[in-house]
Amino acid sequence: MAECAFCKIVKPEDEFYMYSETKMTRGRIQKGYVCEHCSNSIYGDKWYPITGYDQVCEISKLGTVREIREDRYYNITHTRNASVSYVYLTKNDKKMKKHIQSLMKRFIYTGQ
Ligand SMILES: [Zn+2]
């Protein structure tokens, strides 16, 4: 069982909507869970594909990036403070730091 990071609802791990994995010190990985209701209201419910990278990712209008892995959504957004968020995307095995603002411009506000 696991609990939603926001509403604290408790249910089986497989029934959550969004997952996260945060690397802690000494190699420990902290797992996070968010239910669909909280995800929609906090991260947004409309997602746009991010193309051109090795991962399969989507970005929301509220500035969250999720990666789709093994049929699960993982929130991979790093937030330093309220105004600076970024993600690491890989292209041809090269890891790149991408600012959320520029990804939003590229994948949400052009051509849609
Ligand atoms: Zn919740």
JSON list of C-alpha atoms and ligand atoms in Angstrom, two decimals:
[
{"chain": "A", "resi": 1, "resn": "MET", "atom": "CA", "xyz": [0.00, 0.00, 0.00]},
{"chain": "A", "resi": 2, "resn": "ALA", "atom": "CA", "xyz": [1.05, 3.58, -0.62]},
{"chain": "A", "resi": 3, "resn": "GLU", "atom": "CA", "xyz": [-0.40, 7.01, -0.05]},
{"chain": "A", "resi": 4, "resn": "CYS", "atom": "CA", "xyz": [-1.01, 9.99, -2.32]},
{"chain": "A", "resi": 5, "resn": "ALA", "atom": "CA", "xyz": [1.51, 12.77, -1.63]},
{"chain": "A", "resi": 6, "resn": "PHE", "atom": "CA", "xyz": [-1.29, 15.35, -1.60]},
{"chain": "A", "resi": 7, "resn": "CYS", "atom": "CA", "xyz": [-4.63, 13.97, -0.39]},
{"chain": "A", "resi": 8, "resn": "LYS", "atom": "CA", "xyz": [-3.07, 11.09, 1.59]},
{"chain": "A", "resi": 9, "resn": "ILE", "atom": "CA", "xyz": [-5.52, 8.57, 0.25]},
{"chain": "A", "resi": 10, "resn": "VAL", "atom": "CA", "xyz": [-4.13, 5.06, 0.78]},
{"chain": "A", "resi": 11, "resn": "LYS", "atom": "CA", "xyz": [-4.42, 2.37, -1.87]},
{"chain": "A", "resi": 12, "resn": "PRO", "atom": "CA", "xyz": [-2.36, -0.34, -3.59]},
{"chain": "A", "resi": 13, "resn": "GLU", "atom": "CA", "xyz": [0.79, 0.91, -5.31]},
{"chain": "A", "resi": 14, "resn": "ASP", "atom": "CA", "xyz": [-0.47, -0.12, -8.75]},
{"chain": "A", "resi": 15, "resn": "GLU", "atom": "CA", "xyz": [-3.59, 2.04, -8.56]},
{"chain": "A", "resi": 16, "resn": "PHE", "atom": "CA", "xyz": [-1.90, 5.42, -8.55]},
{"chain": "A", "resi": 17, "resn": "TYR", "atom": "CA", "xyz": [-1.77, 7.66, -11.59]},
{"chain": "A", "resi": 18, "resn": "MET", "atom": "CA", "xyz": [1.59, 9.41, -11.30]},
{"chain": "A", "resi": 19, "resn": "TYR", "atom": "CA", "xyz": [4.79, 8.11, -9.80]},
{"chain": "A", "resi": 20, "resn": "SER", "atom": "CA", "xyz": [8.09, 9.70, -8.95]},
{"chain": "A", "resi": 21, "resn": "GLU", "atom": "CA", "xyz": [11.51, 8.46, -7.97]},
{"chain": "A", "resi": 22, "resn": "THR", "atom": "CA", "xyz": [13.85, 10.84, -6.20]},
{"chain": "A", "resi": 23, "resn": "LYS", "atom": "CA", "xyz": [17.46, 9.89, -5.63]},
{"chain": "A", "resi": 24, "resn": "MET", "atom": "CA", "xyz": [18.41, 10.55, -2.06]},
{"chain": "A", "resi": 25, "resn": "THR", "atom": "CA", "xyz": [21.82, 10.50, -0.44]},
{"chain": "A", "resi": 26, "resn": "ARG", "atom": "CA", "xyz": [23.61, 7.16, -0.24]},
{"chain": "A", "resi": 27, "resn": "GLY", "atom": "CA", "xyz": [21.80, 5.86, -3.31]},
{"chain": "A", "resi": 28, "resn": "ARG", "atom": "CA", "xyz": [18.46, 5.51, -1.62]},
{"chain": "A", "resi": 29, "resn": "ILE", "atom": "CA", "xyz": [15.45, 6.10, -3.87]},
{"chain": "A", "resi": 30, "resn": "GLN", "atom": "CA", "xyz": [12.39, 7.78, -2.45]},
{"chain": "A", "resi": 31, "resn": "LYS", "atom": "CA", "xyz": [9.23, 6.81, -4.25]},
{"chain": "A", "resi": 32, "resn": "GLY", "atom": "CA", "xyz": [6.26, 9.13, -4.54]},
{"chain": "A", "resi": 33, "resn": "TYR", "atom": "CA", "xyz": [2.66, 8.48, -5.49]},
{"chain": "A", "resi": 34, "resn": "VAL", "atom": "CA", "xyz": [-0.09, 10.80, -6.68]},
{"chain": "A", "resi": 35, "resn": "CYS", "atom": "CA", "xyz": [-3.70, 9.83, -7.37]},
{"chain": "A", "resi": 36, "resn": "GLU", "atom": "CA", "xyz": [-5.39, 10.82, -10.62]},
{"chain": "A", "resi": 37, "resn": "HIS", "atom": "CA", "xyz": [-7.58, 13.46, -9.01]},
{"chain": "A", "resi": 38, "resn": "CYS", "atom": "CA", "xyz": [-4.63, 15.27, -7.41]},
{"chain": "A", "resi": 39, "resn": "SER", "atom": "CA", "xyz": [-2.52, 14.91, -10.56]},
{"chain": "A", "resi": 40, "resn": "ASN", "atom": "CA", "xyz": [-5.19, 16.54, -12.70]},
{"chain": "A", "resi": 41, "resn": "SER", "atom": "CA", "xyz": [-5.63, 19.46, -10.37]},
{"chain": "A", "resi": 42, "resn": "ILE", "atom": "CA", "xyz": [-1.95, 20.04, -9.54]},
{"chain": "A", "resi": 43, "resn": "TYR", "atom": "CA", "xyz": [-0.08, 19.05, -12.70]},
{"chain": "A", "resi": 44, "resn": "GLY", "atom": "CA", "xyz": [-2.86, 19.67, -15.21]},
{"chain": "A", "resi": 45, "resn": "ASP", "atom": "CA", "xyz": [-5.05, 17.27, -17.16]},
{"chain": "A", "resi": 46, "resn": "LYS", "atom": "CA", "xyz": [-3.95, 18.12, -20.67]},
{"chain": "A", "resi": 47, "resn": "TRP", "atom": "CA", "xyz": [-0.64, 16.68, -21.87]},
{"chain": "A", "resi": 48, "resn": "TYR", "atom": "CA", "xyz": [1.34, 17.36, -25.01]},
{"chain": "A", "resi": 49, "resn": "PRO", "atom": "CA", "xyz": [3.98, 15.02, -26.45]},
{"chain": "A", "resi": 50, "resn": "ILE", "atom": "CA", "xyz": [7.64, 15.99, -26.28]},
{"chain": "A", "resi": 51, "resn": "THR", "atom": "CA", "xyz": [9.33, 14.68, -29.38]},
{"chain": "A", "resi": 52, "resn": "GLY", "atom": "CA", "xyz": [12.92, 14.28, -30.48]},
{"chain": "A", "resi": 53, "resn": "TYR", "atom": "CA", "xyz": [14.34, 12.68, -27.33]},
{"chain": "A", "resi": 54, "resn": "ASP", "atom": "CA", "xyz": [15.11, 9.14, -26.29]},
{"chain": "A", "resi": 55, "resn": "GLN", "atom": "CA", "xyz": [12.46, 9.06, -23.59]},
{"chain": "A", "resi": 56, "resn": "VAL", "atom": "CA", "xyz": [8.72, 9.11, -24.20]},
{"chain": "A", "resi": 57, "resn": "CYS", "atom": "CA", "xyz": [7.60, 12.27, -22.41]},
{"chain": "A", "resi": 58, "resn": "GLU", "atom": "CA", "xyz": [4.68, 14.64, -22.19]},
{"chain": "A", "resi": 59, "resn": "ILE", "atom": "CA", "xyz": [4.37, 18.15, -20.83]},
{"chain": "A", "resi": 60, "resn": "SER", "atom": "CA", "xyz": [1.35, 19.83, -19.28]},
{"chain": "A", "resi": 61, "resn": "LYS", "atom": "CA", "xyz": [0.22, 23.42, -19.50]},
{"chain": "A", "resi": 62, "resn": "LEU", "atom": "CA", "xyz": [1.03, 23.78, -15.83]},
{"chain": "A", "resi": 63, "resn": "GLY", "atom": "CA", "xyz": [4.67, 22.99, -16.52]},
{"chain": "A", "resi": 64, "resn": "THR", "atom": "CA", "xyz": [5.08, 19.39, -15.43]},
{"chain": "A", "resi": 65, "resn": "VAL", "atom": "CA", "xyz": [6.92, 16.81, -17.50]},
{"chain": "A", "resi": 66, "resn": "ARG", "atom": "CA", "xyz": [6.11, 13.16, -17.17]},
{"chain": "A", "resi": 67, "resn": "GLU", "atom": "CA", "xyz": [7.91, 10.21, -18.66]},
{"chain": "A", "resi": 68, "resn": "ILE", "atom": "CA", "xyz": [6.02, 7.13, -19.74]},
{"chain": "A", "resi": 69, "resn": "ARG", "atom": "CA", "xyz": [7.79, 3.96, -18.72]},
{"chain": "A", "resi": 70, "resn": "GLU", "atom": "CA", "xyz": [6.32, 0.47, -18.51]},
{"chain": "A", "resi": 71, "resn": "ASP", "atom": "CA", "xyz": [2.79, 1.90, -18.80]},
{"chain": "A", "resi": 72, "resn": "ARG", "atom": "CA", "xyz": [3.32, 4.23, -15.87]},
{"chain": "A", "resi": 73, "resn": "TYR", "atom": "CA", "xyz": [3.64, 7.97, -15.70]},
{"chain": "A", "resi": 74, "resn": "TYR", "atom": "CA", "xyz": [6.67, 9.28, -13.84]},
{"chain": "A", "resi": 75, "resn": "ASN", "atom": "CA", "xyz": [6.94, 12.91, -12.88]},
{"chain": "A", "resi": 76, "resn": "ILE", "atom": "CA", "xyz": [10.53, 13.80, -13.81]},
{"chain": "A", "resi": 77, "resn": "THR", "atom": "CA", "xyz": [10.26, 17.55, -13.21]},
{"chain": "A", "resi": 78, "resn": "HIS", "atom": "CA", "xyz": [12.84, 19.12, -10.91]},
{"chain": "A", "resi": 79, "resn": "THR", "atom": "CA", "xyz": [11.82, 22.33, -9.20]},
{"chain": "A", "resi": 80, "resn": "ARG", "atom": "CA", "xyz": [14.42, 24.59, -7.62]},
{"chain": "A", "resi": 81, "resn": "ASN", "atom": "CA", "xyz": [11.92, 27.22, -6.63]},
{"chain": "A", "resi": 82, "resn": "ALA", "atom": "CA", "xyz": [8.52, 28.28, -7.89]},
{"chain": "A", "resi": 83, "resn": "SER", "atom": "CA", "xyz": [9.86, 29.90, -11.04]},
{"chain": "A", "resi": 84, "resn": "VAL", "atom": "CA", "xyz": [12.70, 27.62, -12.17]},
{"chain": "A", "resi": 85, "resn": "SER", "atom": "CA", "xyz": [11.88, 24.08, -13.20]},
{"chain": "A", "resi": 86, "resn": "TYR", "atom": "CA", "xyz": [13.82, 21.77, -15.43]},
{"chain": "A", "resi": 87, "resn": "VAL", "atom": "CA", "xyz": [14.09, 18.21, -16.57]},
{"chain": "A", "resi": 88, "resn": "TYR", "atom": "CA", "xyz": [16.86, 15.99, -17.83]},
{"chain": "A", "resi": 89, "resn": "LEU", "atom": "CA", "xyz": [16.19, 14.58, -21.27]},
{"chain": "A", "resi": 90, "resn": "THR", "atom": "CA", "xyz": [18.48, 12.33, -23.25]},
{"chain": "A", "resi": 91, "resn": "LYS", "atom": "CA", "xyz": [19.11, 12.39, -26.95]},
{"chain": "A", "resi": 92, "resn": "ASN", "atom": "CA", "xyz": [21.40, 9.80, -28.51]},
{"chain": "A", "resi": 93, "resn": "ASP", "atom": "CA", "xyz": [22.45, 8.84, -24.97]},
{"chain": "A", "resi": 94, "resn": "LYS", "atom": "CA", "xyz": [23.50, 12.40, -24.18]},
{"chain": "A", "resi": 95, "resn": "LYS", "atom": "CA", "xyz": [21.86, 13.82, -21.08]},
{"chain": "A", "resi": 96, "resn": "MET", "atom": "CA", "xyz": [20.64, 17.40, -21.38]},
{"chain": "A", "resi": 97, "resn": "LYS", "atom": "CA", "xyz": [19.14, 19.80, -18.90]},
{"chain": "A", "resi": 98, "resn": "LYS", "atom": "CA", "xyz": [16.06, 21.47, -20.34]},
{"chain": "A", "resi": 99, "resn": "HIS", "atom": "CA", "xyz": [14.15, 24.33, -18.85]},
{"chain": "A", "resi": 100, "resn": "ILE", "atom": "CA", "xyz": [10.43, 23.83, -18.57]},
{"chain": "A", "resi": 101, "resn": "GLN", "atom": "CA", "xyz": [9.65, 27.26, -20.00]},
{"chain": "A", "resi": 102, "resn": "SER", "atom": "CA", "xyz": [11.43, 26.53, -23.26]},
{"chain": "A", "resi": 103, "resn": "LEU", "atom": "CA", "xyz": [9.83, 23.09, -23.55]},
{"chain": "A", "resi": 104, "resn": "MET", "atom": "CA", "xyz": [6.40, 24.65, -23.01]},
{"chain": "A", "resi": 105, "resn": "LYS", "atom": "CA", "xyz": [7.08, 27.15, -25.77]},
{"chain": "A", "resi": 106, "resn": "ARG", "atom": "CA", "xyz": [8.26, 24.45, -28.11]},
{"chain": "A", "resi": 107, "resn": "PHE", "atom": "CA", "xyz": [5.70, 21.75, -27.50]},
{"chain": "A", "resi": 108, "resn": "ILE", "atom": "CA", "xyz": [2.56, 23.47, -26.27]},
{"chain": "A", "resi": 109, "resn": "TYR", "atom": "CA", "xyz": [2.38, 26.91, -27.77]},
{"chain": "A", "resi": 110, "resn": "THR", "atom": "CA", "xyz": [3.60, 26.20, -31.27]},
{"chain": "A", "resi": 111, "resn": "GLY", "atom": "CA", "xyz": [1.28, 24.79, -33.85]},
{"chain": "A", "resi": 112, "resn": "GLN", "atom": "CA", "xyz": [-1.40, 23.61, -31.42]},
{"chain": "B", "resi": 1, "resn": "ZN", "atom": "ZN", "xyz": [-4.54, 12.42, -4.13]}
]
